[in-house]
Structures are given as structure tokens and as C-alpha cells.
mmCIF file of C-alpha atoms and ligand atoms in Angstrom:
data_model
loop_
_atom_site.group_PDB
_atom_site.id
_atom_site.type_symbol
_atom_site.label_atom_id
_atom_site.label_comp_id
_atom_site.label_asym_id
_atom_site.label_seq_id
_atom_site.Cartn_x
_atom_site.Cartn_y
_atom_site.Cartn_z
ATOM 1 C CA MET B 1 -19.625 -3.270 -19.332
ATOM 2 C CA ARG B 2 -17.410 -2.170 -22.262
ATOM 3 C CA SER B 3 -19.972 -0.049 -24.151
ATOM 4 C CA GLN B 4 -19.825 0.087 -27.915
ATOM 5 C CA GLN B 5 -20.174 3.822 -28.287
ATOM 6 C CA SER B 6 -17.498 6.367 -27.634
ATOM 7 C CA SER B 7 -17.904 8.296 -24.393
ATOM 8 C CA SER B 8 -15.688 10.863 -22.724
ATOM 9 C CA SER B 9 -16.415 14.258 -24.177
ATOM 10 C CA ASN B 10 -14.914 16.088 -21.236
ATOM 11 C CA THR B 11 -11.481 14.618 -20.670
ATOM 12 C CA GLY B 12 -9.497 17.829 -20.454
ATOM 13 C CA GLY B 13 -6.661 16.888 -22.794
ATOM 14 C CA VAL B 14 -6.634 13.256 -21.706
ATOM 15 C CA PRO B 15 -7.185 10.721 -24.519
ATOM 16 C CA THR B 16 -10.781 9.468 -24.944
ATOM 17 C CA PRO B 17 -11.302 5.810 -24.041
ATOM 18 C CA LEU B 18 -11.488 4.652 -27.632
ATOM 19 C CA ALA B 19 -8.248 6.383 -28.484
ATOM 20 C CA GLN B 20 -4.937 4.923 -27.504
ATOM 21 C CA PHE B 21 -3.775 5.251 -23.940
ATOM 22 C CA ASN B 22 -0.675 4.310 -21.985
ATOM 23 C CA ALA B 23 -0.282 1.478 -19.519
ATOM 24 C CA ILE B 24 2.433 -0.693 -18.054
ATOM 25 C CA ARG B 25 1.975 -4.214 -19.367
ATOM 26 C CA ILE B 26 3.541 -7.391 -18.015
ATOM 27 C CA THR B 27 3.814 -10.412 -20.290
ATOM 28 C CA LYS B 28 5.137 -13.917 -19.916
ATOM 29 C CA PRO B 29 4.863 -15.744 -23.222
ATOM 30 C CA ASP B 30 4.888 -19.555 -23.145
ATOM 31 C CA GLY B 31 8.525 -20.512 -22.807
ATOM 32 C CA GLY B 32 9.447 -16.828 -23.101
ATOM 33 C CA GLN B 33 10.825 -14.272 -20.711
ATOM 34 C CA TYR B 34 8.866 -12.361 -18.069
ATOM 35 C CA GLY B 35 8.913 -8.657 -18.879
ATOM 36 C CA ALA B 36 7.249 -5.298 -18.216
ATOM 37 C CA VAL B 37 6.965 -2.515 -20.811
ATOM 38 C CA LEU B 38 5.250 0.848 -21.124
ATOM 39 C CA ASP B 39 2.699 0.057 -23.825
ATOM 40 C CA SER B 40 -0.011 1.746 -25.842
ATOM 41 C CA LEU B 41 -3.465 0.138 -25.519
ATOM 42 C CA THR B 42 -7.014 0.799 -26.706
ATOM 43 C CA GLN B 43 -10.322 0.315 -24.921
ATOM 44 C CA ALA B 44 -10.756 -2.991 -26.783
ATOM 45 C CA ASP B 45 -7.725 -4.304 -24.888
ATOM 46 C CA LEU B 46 -9.307 -3.667 -21.476
ATOM 47 C CA PRO B 47 -10.977 -6.607 -19.755
ATOM 48 C CA ASP B 48 -14.745 -6.369 -19.243
ATOM 49 C CA GLY B 49 -15.794 -4.626 -16.040
ATOM 50 C CA GLU B 50 -18.849 -2.905 -14.592
ATOM 51 C CA VAL B 51 -17.120 0.460 -14.286
ATOM 52 C CA LEU B 52 -14.625 2.200 -16.553
ATOM 53 C CA VAL B 53 -12.408 4.599 -14.621
ATOM 54 C CA ARG B 54 -10.266 7.337 -16.128
ATOM 55 C CA VAL B 55 -7.298 6.947 -13.818
ATOM 56 C CA SER B 56 -5.416 10.057 -12.804
ATOM 57 C CA HIS B 57 -3.049 8.674 -10.164
ATOM 58 C CA SER B 58 -1.741 5.307 -9.114
ATOM 59 C CA THR B 59 1.173 4.387 -6.892
ATOM 60 C CA MET B 60 4.156 2.130 -6.573
ATOM 61 C CA ASN B 61 3.827 -0.209 -3.666
ATOM 62 C CA TYR B 62 6.242 -2.954 -2.653
ATOM 63 C CA LYS B 63 3.927 -5.481 -4.318
ATOM 64 C CA ASP B 64 3.913 -3.496 -7.589
ATOM 65 C CA ALA B 65 7.709 -3.595 -7.634
ATOM 66 C CA LEU B 66 7.589 -7.371 -7.095
ATOM 67 C CA ALA B 67 5.098 -7.652 -9.966
ATOM 68 C CA ILE B 68 7.123 -5.481 -12.355
ATOM 69 C CA THR B 69 10.437 -7.199 -11.671
ATOM 70 C CA GLY B 70 8.919 -10.695 -11.436
ATOM 71 C CA LYS B 71 10.946 -11.284 -8.253
ATOM 72 C CA SER B 72 7.937 -12.865 -6.566
ATOM 73 C CA PRO B 73 4.933 -14.571 -8.182
ATOM 74 C CA VAL B 74 2.571 -11.661 -7.536
ATOM 75 C CA VAL B 75 1.049 -11.706 -11.031
ATOM 76 C CA ARG B 76 -1.189 -14.695 -11.567
ATOM 77 C CA LYS B 77 -2.618 -13.930 -15.049
ATOM 78 C CA PHE B 78 -0.921 -12.703 -18.209
ATOM 79 C CA PRO B 79 -0.863 -10.239 -19.797
ATOM 80 C CA MET B 80 -1.331 -8.048 -16.710
ATOM 81 C CA VAL B 81 -1.458 -4.340 -16.071
ATOM 82 C CA PRO B 82 0.088 -3.935 -12.589
ATOM 83 C CA GLY B 83 -0.908 -1.346 -10.006
ATOM 84 C CA ILE B 84 -2.685 -2.528 -6.857
ATOM 85 C CA ASP B 85 -4.368 0.832 -6.346
ATOM 86 C CA PHE B 86 -5.622 3.832 -8.306
ATOM 87 C CA ALA B 87 -7.741 6.955 -8.057
ATOM 88 C CA GLY B 88 -9.659 8.684 -10.817
ATOM 89 C CA VAL B 89 -13.045 9.554 -12.224
ATOM 90 C CA VAL B 90 -15.796 7.233 -13.409
ATOM 91 C CA GLU B 91 -16.108 7.408 -17.187
ATOM 92 C CA GLU B 92 -18.857 4.824 -17.738
ATOM 93 C CA SER B 93 -20.811 2.693 -15.292
ATOM 94 C CA ALA B 94 -23.216 -0.196 -15.707
ATOM 95 C CA ASP B 95 -23.888 -0.100 -11.954
ATOM 96 C CA PRO B 96 -26.403 2.456 -10.609
ATOM 97 C CA ARG B 97 -24.212 3.173 -7.550
ATOM 98 C CA PHE B 98 -21.697 5.029 -9.755
ATOM 99 C CA GLN B 99 -22.215 7.761 -12.346
ATOM 100 C CA PRO B 100 -19.819 9.317 -14.847
ATOM 101 C CA GLY B 101 -17.859 12.021 -13.070
ATOM 102 C CA ASP B 102 -17.794 10.333 -9.642
ATOM 103 C CA ALA B 103 -14.376 10.538 -8.000
ATOM 104 C CA VAL B 104 -13.326 7.091 -6.810
ATOM 105 C CA LEU B 105 -10.404 5.099 -5.488
ATOM 106 C CA LEU B 106 -9.620 1.420 -5.388
ATOM 107 C CA ASN B 107 -7.090 -0.724 -3.612
ATOM 108 C CA GLY B 108 -6.620 -4.459 -3.370
ATOM 109 C CA TRP B 109 -9.129 -7.166 -4.293
ATOM 110 C CA GLY B 110 -6.393 -8.771 -6.436
ATOM 111 C CA THR B 111 -6.189 -5.701 -8.701
ATOM 112 C CA GLY B 112 -2.794 -5.704 -10.421
ATOM 113 C CA GLU B 113 -2.428 -9.397 -9.526
ATOM 114 C CA VAL B 114 -5.376 -11.285 -11.053
ATOM 115 C CA SER B 115 -7.284 -8.378 -12.611
ATOM 116 C CA TRP B 116 -5.798 -5.402 -14.462
ATOM 117 C CA GLY B 117 -4.600 -2.588 -12.239
ATOM 118 C CA GLY B 118 -4.006 1.118 -12.018
ATOM 119 C CA LEU B 119 -0.675 1.751 -13.732
ATOM 120 C CA SER B 120 -2.692 2.779 -16.776
ATOM 121 C CA GLN B 121 -4.661 5.787 -17.969
ATOM 122 C CA TYR B 122 -7.866 3.698 -17.942
ATOM 123 C CA ALA B 123 -9.037 0.748 -15.848
ATOM 124 C CA THR B 124 -12.146 -1.424 -15.775
ATOM 125 C CA THR B 125 -13.280 -2.818 -12.456
ATOM 126 C CA ARG B 126 -16.142 -4.132 -10.345
ATOM 127 C CA ALA B 127 -18.445 -1.605 -8.696
ATOM 128 C CA ASP B 128 -18.238 -3.539 -5.402
ATOM 129 C CA TRP B 129 -14.525 -2.777 -5.192
ATOM 130 C CA LEU B 130 -14.728 1.008 -5.575
ATOM 131 C CA ILE B 131 -14.674 3.525 -2.745
ATOM 132 C CA ARG B 132 -15.799 7.113 -3.189
ATOM 133 C CA LEU B 133 -12.967 9.558 -2.714
ATOM 134 C CA PRO B 134 -13.446 10.985 0.805
ATOM 135 C CA ALA B 135 -14.683 14.607 0.809
ATOM 136 C CA GLY B 136 -11.822 17.082 0.661
ATOM 137 C CA MET B 137 -9.270 14.480 -0.480
ATOM 138 C CA SER B 138 -7.760 14.831 -3.960
ATOM 139 C CA ALA B 139 -6.865 11.834 -6.118
ATOM 140 C CA GLU B 140 -3.188 12.657 -5.660
ATOM 141 C CA GLN B 141 -3.574 12.805 -1.874
ATOM 142 C CA ALA B 142 -5.482 9.509 -1.875
ATOM 143 C CA MET B 143 -2.620 7.869 -3.707
ATOM 144 C CA SER B 144 -0.042 9.520 -1.424
ATOM 145 C CA ILE B 145 -1.760 7.372 1.173
ATOM 146 C CA GLY B 146 -2.385 4.455 -1.202
ATOM 147 C CA THR B 147 -2.456 0.835 -0.148
ATOM 148 C CA ALA B 148 0.527 1.357 2.153
ATOM 149 C CA GLY B 149 -1.139 4.153 4.120
ATOM 150 C CA TYR B 150 -4.468 2.382 4.213
ATOM 151 C CA THR B 151 -2.661 -0.715 5.548
ATOM 152 C CA ALA B 152 -0.970 1.440 8.182
ATOM 153 C CA MET B 153 -4.423 2.600 9.282
ATOM 154 C CA LEU B 154 -5.679 -1.009 9.379
ATOM 155 C CA CYS B 155 -2.727 -1.773 11.681
ATOM 156 C CA VAL B 156 -3.564 1.158 13.944
ATOM 157 C CA MET B 157 -7.209 0.052 14.056
ATOM 158 C CA ALA B 158 -6.113 -3.505 14.940
ATOM 159 C CA LEU B 159 -3.960 -2.234 17.828
ATOM 160 C CA GLN B 160 -6.725 0.023 19.116
ATOM 161 C CA SER B 161 -9.357 -2.722 18.860
ATOM 162 C CA HIS B 162 -7.069 -4.704 21.140
ATOM 163 C CA GLY B 163 -7.192 -1.925 23.720
ATOM 164 C CA LEU B 164 -3.860 -0.238 23.003
ATOM 165 C CA ALA B 165 -3.868 3.419 24.087
ATOM 166 C CA PRO B 166 -1.114 6.014 24.514
ATOM 167 C CA GLU B 167 -1.134 5.328 28.297
ATOM 168 C CA SER B 168 -0.290 1.668 27.583
ATOM 169 C CA GLY B 169 3.289 2.644 26.813
ATOM 170 C CA PRO B 170 5.682 3.269 23.897
ATOM 171 C CA VAL B 171 5.159 1.723 20.474
ATOM 172 C CA LEU B 172 7.580 0.531 17.793
ATOM 173 C CA VAL B 173 7.230 0.849 14.002
ATOM 174 C CA THR B 174 9.557 -1.228 11.796
ATOM 175 C CA GLY B 175 10.344 -0.538 8.126
ATOM 176 C CA ALA B 176 10.016 3.078 9.193
ATOM 177 C CA ASN B 177 11.074 4.772 5.958
ATOM 178 C CA GLY B 178 8.755 2.621 3.855
ATOM 179 C CA GLY B 179 5.211 3.462 2.826
ATOM 180 C CA VAL B 180 3.483 1.529 5.619
ATOM 181 C CA GLY B 181 6.008 2.476 8.293
ATOM 182 C CA SER B 182 6.136 6.202 7.542
ATOM 183 C CA ILE B 183 2.366 6.610 7.625
ATOM 184 C CA ALA B 184 2.020 4.393 10.715
ATOM 185 C CA ILE B 185 4.445 6.743 12.505
ATOM 186 C CA ALA B 186 2.443 9.798 11.464
ATOM 187 C CA LEU B 187 -0.875 8.246 12.512
ATOM 188 C CA LEU B 188 0.290 6.855 15.866
ATOM 189 C CA SER B 189 2.112 10.019 16.907
ATOM 190 C CA ARG B 190 -0.946 12.137 16.120
ATOM 191 C CA LEU B 191 -3.011 9.830 18.318
ATOM 192 C CA GLY B 192 -0.636 10.642 21.174
ATOM 193 C CA PHE B 193 1.561 7.537 21.166
ATOM 194 C CA LEU B 194 5.275 7.734 21.902
ATOM 195 C CA VAL B 195 6.670 6.184 18.702
ATOM 196 C CA THR B 196 10.103 4.648 18.128
ATOM 197 C CA ALA B 197 10.998 4.165 14.453
ATOM 198 C CA SER B 198 13.237 1.264 13.435
ATOM 199 C CA THR B 199 15.173 1.881 10.218
ATOM 200 C CA GLY B 200 18.224 0.780 8.276
ATOM 201 C CA ARG B 201 18.690 4.384 7.158
ATOM 202 C CA MET B 202 19.707 6.324 10.251
ATOM 203 C CA GLU B 203 20.542 9.291 7.998
ATOM 204 C CA GLU B 204 16.772 9.688 7.523
ATOM 205 C CA ALA B 205 16.226 10.158 11.280
ATOM 206 C CA PRO B 206 15.276 13.866 10.874
ATOM 207 C CA HIS B 207 12.558 12.913 8.362
ATOM 208 C CA LEU B 208 11.207 10.220 10.715
ATOM 209 C CA GLN B 209 11.210 12.687 13.594
ATOM 210 C CA ALA B 210 9.369 15.216 11.449
ATOM 211 C CA LEU B 211 6.730 12.540 10.788
ATOM 212 C CA GLY B 212 6.311 12.142 14.550
ATOM 213 C CA ALA B 213 8.866 9.601 15.798
ATOM 214 C CA SER B 214 10.176 10.505 19.239
ATOM 215 C CA ALA B 215 13.112 8.093 18.887
ATOM 216 C CA VAL B 216 14.845 6.365 15.991
ATOM 217 C CA MET B 217 16.715 3.056 16.305
ATOM 218 C CA ASP B 218 18.971 1.134 13.906
ATOM 219 C CA ARG B 219 17.092 -1.849 12.493
ATOM 220 C CA HIS B 220 20.215 -4.006 12.658
ATOM 221 C CA SER B 221 19.623 -4.576 16.367
ATOM 222 C CA LEU B 222 16.425 -6.416 15.356
ATOM 223 C CA SER B 223 17.442 -8.145 12.155
ATOM 224 C CA ALA B 224 19.508 -11.101 13.456
ATOM 225 C CA GLN B 225 18.389 -14.075 15.526
ATOM 226 C CA GLY B 226 17.807 -13.055 19.154
ATOM 227 C CA LYS B 227 16.738 -14.620 22.443
ATOM 228 C CA PRO B 228 13.097 -15.772 22.767
ATOM 229 C CA LEU B 229 12.491 -13.260 25.582
ATOM 230 C CA GLN B 230 14.341 -9.963 25.864
ATOM 231 C CA LYS B 231 13.969 -6.694 27.787
ATOM 232 C CA GLU B 232 10.314 -5.577 27.807
ATOM 233 C CA ASN B 233 10.231 -2.369 25.784
ATOM 234 C CA TRP B 234 7.033 -1.949 23.790
ATOM 235 C CA ALA B 235 3.330 -1.899 24.567
ATOM 236 C CA GLY B 236 2.483 -2.043 20.861
ATOM 237 C CA ALA B 237 4.138 -2.437 17.483
ATOM 238 C CA VAL B 238 3.451 -2.199 13.760
ATOM 239 C CA ASP B 239 5.704 -4.582 11.848
ATOM 240 C CA ALA B 240 6.136 -4.336 8.070
ATOM 241 C CA VAL B 241 9.285 -6.466 8.015
ATOM 242 C CA GLY B 242 8.631 -10.043 9.274
ATOM 243 C CA SER B 243 11.366 -12.679 9.751
ATOM 244 C CA HIS B 244 13.916 -12.141 12.582
ATOM 245 C CA THR B 245 12.706 -8.575 13.006
ATOM 246 C CA LEU B 246 9.194 -9.675 13.929
ATOM 247 C CA ALA B 247 10.606 -12.429 16.172
ATOM 248 C CA ASN B 248 12.680 -9.828 18.037
ATOM 249 C CA VAL B 249 9.755 -7.421 18.218
ATOM 250 C CA LEU B 250 7.666 -10.163 19.859
ATOM 251 C CA ALA B 251 10.514 -10.949 22.256
ATOM 252 C CA THR B 252 10.759 -7.300 23.366
ATOM 253 C CA MET B 253 7.041 -6.678 23.957
ATOM 254 C CA ARG B 254 5.863 -5.711 27.435
ATOM 255 C CA TYR B 255 3.463 -7.939 29.326
ATOM 256 C CA GLY B 256 0.114 -7.906 27.457
ATOM 257 C CA GLY B 257 1.606 -6.089 24.461
ATOM 258 C CA VAL B 258 0.096 -6.244 20.986
ATOM 259 C CA VAL B 259 1.755 -6.423 17.559
ATOM 260 C CA ALA B 260 0.099 -5.792 14.187
ATOM 261 C CA ALA B 261 2.028 -7.687 11.482
ATOM 262 C CA CYS B 262 1.463 -6.775 7.848
ATOM 263 C CA GLY B 263 4.688 -7.156 5.887
ATOM 264 C CA LEU B 264 7.664 -9.232 4.852
ATOM 265 C CA ALA B 265 10.349 -6.763 3.754
ATOM 266 C CA GLN B 266 13.009 -8.859 5.535
ATOM 267 C CA GLY B 267 11.370 -12.220 4.846
ATOM 268 C CA MET B 268 8.258 -14.327 4.995
ATOM 269 C CA ASP B 269 9.580 -16.577 7.753
ATOM 270 C CA LEU B 270 8.926 -16.100 11.446
ATOM 271 C CA PRO B 271 11.760 -17.742 13.404
ATOM 272 C CA ALA B 272 10.183 -17.079 16.813
ATOM 273 C CA SER B 273 9.219 -19.038 19.924
ATOM 274 C CA VAL B 274 5.895 -19.154 21.751
ATOM 275 C CA ALA B 275 7.528 -17.648 24.863
ATOM 276 C CA PRO B 276 6.171 -14.093 24.367
ATOM 277 C CA PHE B 277 2.638 -15.458 23.914
ATOM 278 C CA ILE B 278 2.527 -17.878 26.841
ATOM 279 C CA LEU B 279 4.740 -16.039 29.337
ATOM 280 C CA ARG B 280 3.877 -12.399 28.605
ATOM 281 C CA GLY B 281 0.404 -12.685 27.092
ATOM 282 C CA VAL B 282 1.590 -10.932 23.937
ATOM 283 C CA SER B 283 -0.880 -10.829 21.015
ATOM 284 C CA LEU B 284 0.044 -10.996 17.355
ATOM 285 C CA ILE B 285 -2.589 -9.684 14.952
ATOM 286 C CA GLY B 286 -2.318 -10.332 11.229
ATOM 287 C CA VAL B 287 -3.352 -7.475 8.957
ATOM 288 C CA ASP B 288 -4.465 -8.026 5.360
ATOM 289 C CA SER B 289 -5.476 -5.096 3.206
ATOM 290 C CA VAL B 290 -6.287 -6.912 -0.034
ATOM 291 C CA TYR B 291 -9.499 -8.669 0.942
ATOM 292 C CA ALA B 292 -10.444 -6.589 4.011
ATOM 293 C CA PRO B 293 -14.232 -6.187 4.139
ATOM 294 C CA MET B 294 -15.686 -2.999 2.675
ATOM 295 C CA SER B 295 -16.935 -1.679 6.044
ATOM 296 C CA ARG B 296 -13.407 -1.823 7.514
ATOM 297 C CA ARG B 297 -11.939 -0.176 4.395
ATOM 298 C CA GLN B 298 -14.504 2.597 4.550
ATOM 299 C CA THR B 299 -13.691 3.242 8.213
ATOM 300 C CA ALA B 300 -9.976 3.272 7.416
ATOM 301 C CA TRP B 301 -10.324 5.752 4.532
ATOM 302 C CA ASP B 302 -12.726 7.971 6.490
ATOM 303 C CA ARG B 303 -10.252 8.083 9.366
ATOM 304 C CA LEU B 304 -7.313 8.751 7.030
ATOM 305 C CA ALA B 305 -9.168 11.732 5.560
ATOM 306 C CA VAL B 306 -9.468 13.255 9.028
ATOM 307 C CA GLU B 307 -6.381 12.081 10.903
ATOM 308 C CA LEU B 308 -3.579 12.428 8.369
ATOM 309 C CA PRO B 309 -2.621 16.054 7.677
ATOM 310 C CA ALA B 310 -1.920 17.019 4.051
ATOM 311 C CA SER B 311 1.479 18.359 5.164
ATOM 312 C CA VAL B 312 2.570 14.822 6.102
ATOM 313 C CA LEU B 313 1.587 13.530 2.677
ATOM 314 C CA GLY B 314 3.465 16.283 0.863
ATOM 315 C CA SER B 315 6.746 15.712 2.690
ATOM 316 C CA ASN B 316 6.492 11.925 2.387
ATOM 317 C CA THR B 317 5.659 11.653 -1.328
ATOM 318 C CA ARG B 318 7.549 11.725 -4.617
ATOM 319 C CA LEU B 319 5.504 12.223 -7.810
ATOM 320 C CA ILE B 320 6.623 10.391 -10.962
ATOM 321 C CA GLY B 321 5.245 9.663 -14.458
ATOM 322 C CA LEU B 322 4.380 6.267 -15.942
ATOM 323 C CA SER B 323 7.669 6.111 -17.851
ATOM 324 C CA GLU B 324 9.609 6.275 -14.564
ATOM 325 C CA VAL B 325 7.833 3.308 -12.965
ATOM 326 C CA ILE B 326 9.778 0.373 -14.414
ATOM 327 C CA PRO B 327 13.264 1.830 -13.765
ATOM 328 C CA LEU B 328 12.307 2.521 -10.126
ATOM 329 C CA ALA B 329 11.089 -0.975 -9.250
ATOM 330 C CA ASN B 330 14.485 -2.390 -8.269
ATOM 331 C CA ASP B 331 15.294 0.652 -6.134
ATOM 332 C CA LEU B 332 12.058 0.189 -4.224
ATOM 333 C CA LEU B 333 12.772 -3.481 -3.540
ATOM 334 C CA ALA B 334 16.289 -2.596 -2.409
ATOM 335 C CA GLY B 335 14.858 -0.209 0.200
ATOM 336 C CA ARG B 336 16.290 2.850 -1.567
ATOM 337 C CA VAL B 337 12.942 4.649 -1.813
ATOM 338 C CA ARG B 338 11.671 6.829 1.015
ATOM 339 C CA GLY B 339 7.984 7.148 1.857
ATOM 340 C CA ARG B 340 5.431 6.975 -0.938
ATOM 341 C CA ILE B 341 5.731 7.048 -4.726
ATOM 342 C CA VAL B 342 2.679 8.480 -6.506
ATOM 343 C CA VAL B 343 2.351 7.938 -10.252
ATOM 344 C CA ASP B 344 0.651 10.631 -12.305
ATOM 345 C CA VAL B 345 -0.416 8.360 -15.168
ATOM 346 C CA ASN B 346 -0.985 11.314 -17.500
ATOM 347 C CA ARG B 347 2.523 12.686 -17.098
HETATM 348 P P1 LIG S 401 8.424 -0.166 1.202
HETATM 349 O O1 LIG S 401 9.330 -0.803 0.233
HETATM 350 O O2 LIG S 401 7.942 1.214 0.971
HETATM 351 O O3 LIG S 401 9.094 -0.199 2.644
HETATM 352 C C1 LIG S 401 9.674 -1.316 3.213
HETATM 353 C C2 LIG S 401 10.695 -0.832 4.241
HETATM 354 O O4 LIG S 401 11.158 -1.961 4.965
HETATM 355 C C3 LIG S 401 11.928 -0.209 3.616
HETATM 356 O O5 LIG S 401 11.758 1.149 3.332
HETATM 357 C C4 LIG S 401 12.963 -0.432 4.710
HETATM 358 O O6 LIG S 401 12.778 0.581 5.684
HETATM 359 C C5 LIG S 401 12.510 -1.760 5.331
HETATM 360 N N1 LIG S 401 13.297 -2.878 4.802
HETATM 361 C C6 LIG S 401 13.553 -3.165 3.497
HETATM 362 N N2 LIG S 401 14.302 -4.269 3.399
HETATM 363 C C7 LIG S 401 14.530 -4.692 4.666
HETATM 364 C C8 LIG S 401 15.274 -5.777 5.230
HETATM 365 N N3 LIG S 401 15.925 -6.665 4.471
HETATM 366 N N4 LIG S 401 15.303 -5.905 6.567
HETATM 367 C C9 LIG S 401 14.650 -5.022 7.355
HETATM 368 N N5 LIG S 401 13.948 -3.972 6.880
HETATM 369 C C10 LIG S 401 13.904 -3.822 5.565
HETATM 370 O O7 LIG S 401 7.192 -1.170 1.361
HETATM 371 P P2 LIG S 401 5.754 -0.857 2.002
HETATM 372 O O8 LIG S 401 5.922 -0.010 3.197
HETATM 373 O O9 LIG S 401 4.811 -0.468 0.943
HETATM 374 O O10 LIG S 401 5.356 -2.324 2.453
HETATM 375 C C11 LIG S 401 6.042 -2.916 3.556
HETATM 376 C C12 LIG S 401 5.695 -4.385 3.631
HETATM 377 O O11 LIG S 401 4.309 -4.521 3.897
HETATM 378 C C13 LIG S 401 5.961 -5.154 2.351
HETATM 379 O O12 LIG S 401 6.442 -6.434 2.677
HETATM 380 C C14 LIG S 401 4.610 -5.239 1.704
HETATM 381 O O13 LIG S 401 4.498 -6.345 0.858
HETATM 382 C C15 LIG S 401 3.718 -5.355 2.923
HETATM 383 N N6 LIG S 401 2.355 -4.900 2.701
HETATM 384 C C16 LIG S 401 1.360 -5.723 3.117
HETATM 385 C C17 LIG S 401 0.073 -5.356 2.991
HETATM 386 C C18 LIG S 401 -0.979 -6.238 3.535
HETATM 387 O O14 LIG S 401 -2.119 -6.170 3.071
HETATM 388 N N7 LIG S 401 -0.670 -7.064 4.508
HETATM 389 C C19 LIG S 401 -0.300 -4.107 2.307
HETATM 390 C C20 LIG S 401 0.825 -3.252 1.986
HETATM 391 C C21 LIG S 401 2.115 -3.663 2.173
HETATM 392 P P3 LIG S 401 14.055 1.289 6.388
HETATM 393 O O15 LIG S 401 14.938 1.743 5.290
HETATM 394 O O16 LIG S 401 13.460 2.383 7.190
HETATM 395 O O17 LIG S 401 14.710 0.219 7.232
#
């Protein structure tokens, strides 16, 4: 799209697209070192795209921290602007479905991995990837939910589509203080489920209870190798952790229980046996947010707009500026961040 003429006459103190703007940029020169810096770019630097968005908020997800630190090969093209999600206002559009001024959000589709992402004051993207901001939801609220919260909703939808209901029995959420876990707790408890939160930070138990957990357990009881079948505790579970934790979650499911697995905070491995599947009829559902079809995304965001109270988002979110993103990446990977990090890219 990249039009030749200047646009943006109404940017309210925000730089116009042809002026310089700020973005995090990751580079890996041939034979050189991988690195992320806060850089100053111009519109000419942006890749072509059907829609130019003036970003107001982005977030820091686990995957963004991996991209910024280079600890996992998340970024597959260089240079890259990270940020797997963003919210903002359409500045220019070559697609008739979007007009300047439309409030939009985007998450996934390889944004921040193979195409430039949202940790920037401007982003170009494909019209097919954009979602209109749900009515009544601000850009900051949308990013308080972000990819983590949207993934939590996809997990809830997966459990429900498998027939899980509050009457089925108690549910477990692992990685409870993280973005996915914290919002999964809030969503499930508001649907009437009895939720146990598994965390390595027992000192955060009051926060998890305020989100809706009725019980909080120490994650260490799940993080080492366990027996293939253990006491039947849970009718459902949302697992953001993987590895031994997911194996132990499977081993402690009730007969006919269902687990939605979306994460790998402990590890990508799954050192489990088939015993829970073939002896207890347990189901394991994989949840991917990145390439989820648009209809499922739309349902998830519509439900989030209605089912997640603004008060939950406020208490679960820390707002930072672009310059604070890089220093925070290691803390996030080390599990030292609670809830969601929203980035005000104009701060
Ligand atoms: P966060 O970093 O916000 O949270 C992860 C949480 O996991 C931490 O807060 C911590 O919770 C727990 N944790 C961290 N390290 C370990 C460990 N070694 N063993 C056990 N638990 C640990 O990440 P998100 O919530 O944003 O994402 C969670 C996972 O889900 C990530 O692996 C991410 O990549 C994945 N994900 C997948 C998506 C998909 O499309 N499938 C989309 C979004 C995220 P506590 O302190 O409470 O124990």
C-alpha cells in the first residue's frame, strides 16, 4: 500500500507517518550478533502492506520476550520489529473493508515473527488479519487482554466445545500468574467453574484469589516426573506450562476429563504415558492462537468484550513505555512478571 503522499493530519501530537517514529528493531547481521534496540524509523522503512495502522498499544507476551532476547528462534526474518499483537487506528487503507479512523486490533498470523509487529508507533499489515476493536473496548483494554487473554479464551472455548461445564467438576489452571493463566482463571471462575490455580509464586495467592481462584496450589507438586496415573482431581484444565507439568495434569484428570494445552513455560517436551487417554478417556486438546481461523478469533474477542470485566484487566495489567520493553524481557522469561504487560508505544 505505502502511499506516496503524506497522510495523517489528525494525529493528536503523535508523529505523522512520514516523520520519524519509534520502534523496537531486532537485527542479526551476517556473522554478527543478534540484538534488539529502540530505533527511530521512517515510513520508508516499513514493509509494504494493505493497511497502515497508527499503533497506540502493544504488549509483551512470552513470545515477544523470546524474540527480543533471541533465546528461542521466534524471529525468522531480519531486521524484524517484534510485537505479536497491537491495537490502534487505521491511518491509510488500500482495502475497502477498512477506512482511516477505524479502531482495530491484530494478533498472531506470524506478526512479530515473519512480518513486522506492534512494538512500534506504526505498523503495516494485511487487511485479512485485522479485527475491529469490539464496541466499548479501548485499545489499552484490548491489549490488557492481548494474545495471552485471547488464547485463554480459545482454551475455554475448547473445553466447552468438549462438553465441560461447571457441574463436571473442578478445573486446574497452570502458569497461573502468567498472562494466559491469569485470564483463564478470571474467565472460568466467572462462568461458574471452581478453579484451582497452580503457581510457583504462592505469595501471589491473594491476587489469584481476587481473579477468581477458589484454591491455589504450589506448582512444584506438578513439575517433577510423576506416576502415569494419580488421584483423579480435575474435570478440566488449562495448561500453559507443558513438560512434566502437563504430564502430571493428564495423570490427575478425572474419568472423561479434558485438558486444553497451549504453552511451554516449563518445556516443549511431554514426558507422559497413554494411560490417562486409554484408561480414563481423558482428552488433550491443542490450542493455537497464531493461525486460528478468523471466525474463531471473532467469537473469542466478542466473548472477551462481554465476559471479562474491566476491573480484572486493571488489576492484572502493568503499563510501560517502549523504552522499558527490552530491559523487561529477561524478567518475563524468568517468570518474574505478573499478569499482563501493556506497552503504550507513544510513552
Ligand atoms: P507468561 O510469561 O506471562 O506466564 C508464564 C507463567 O508460567 C509464569 O508466570 C509462571 O507462572 C509459569 N512458569 C514460568 N516458568 C515456569 C517453569 N519453569 N515451570 C512451571 N511454570 C513456569 O507467559 P504467557 O502466559 O503469555 O504464556 C504462557 C505460555 O503459553 C508460553 O509458553 C507461551 O509461549 C504460550 N502461548 C501460546 C500461545 C498459543 O497460541 N498456543 C499463545 C500465547 C501464549 P507462576 O509464577 O504462576 O508459576
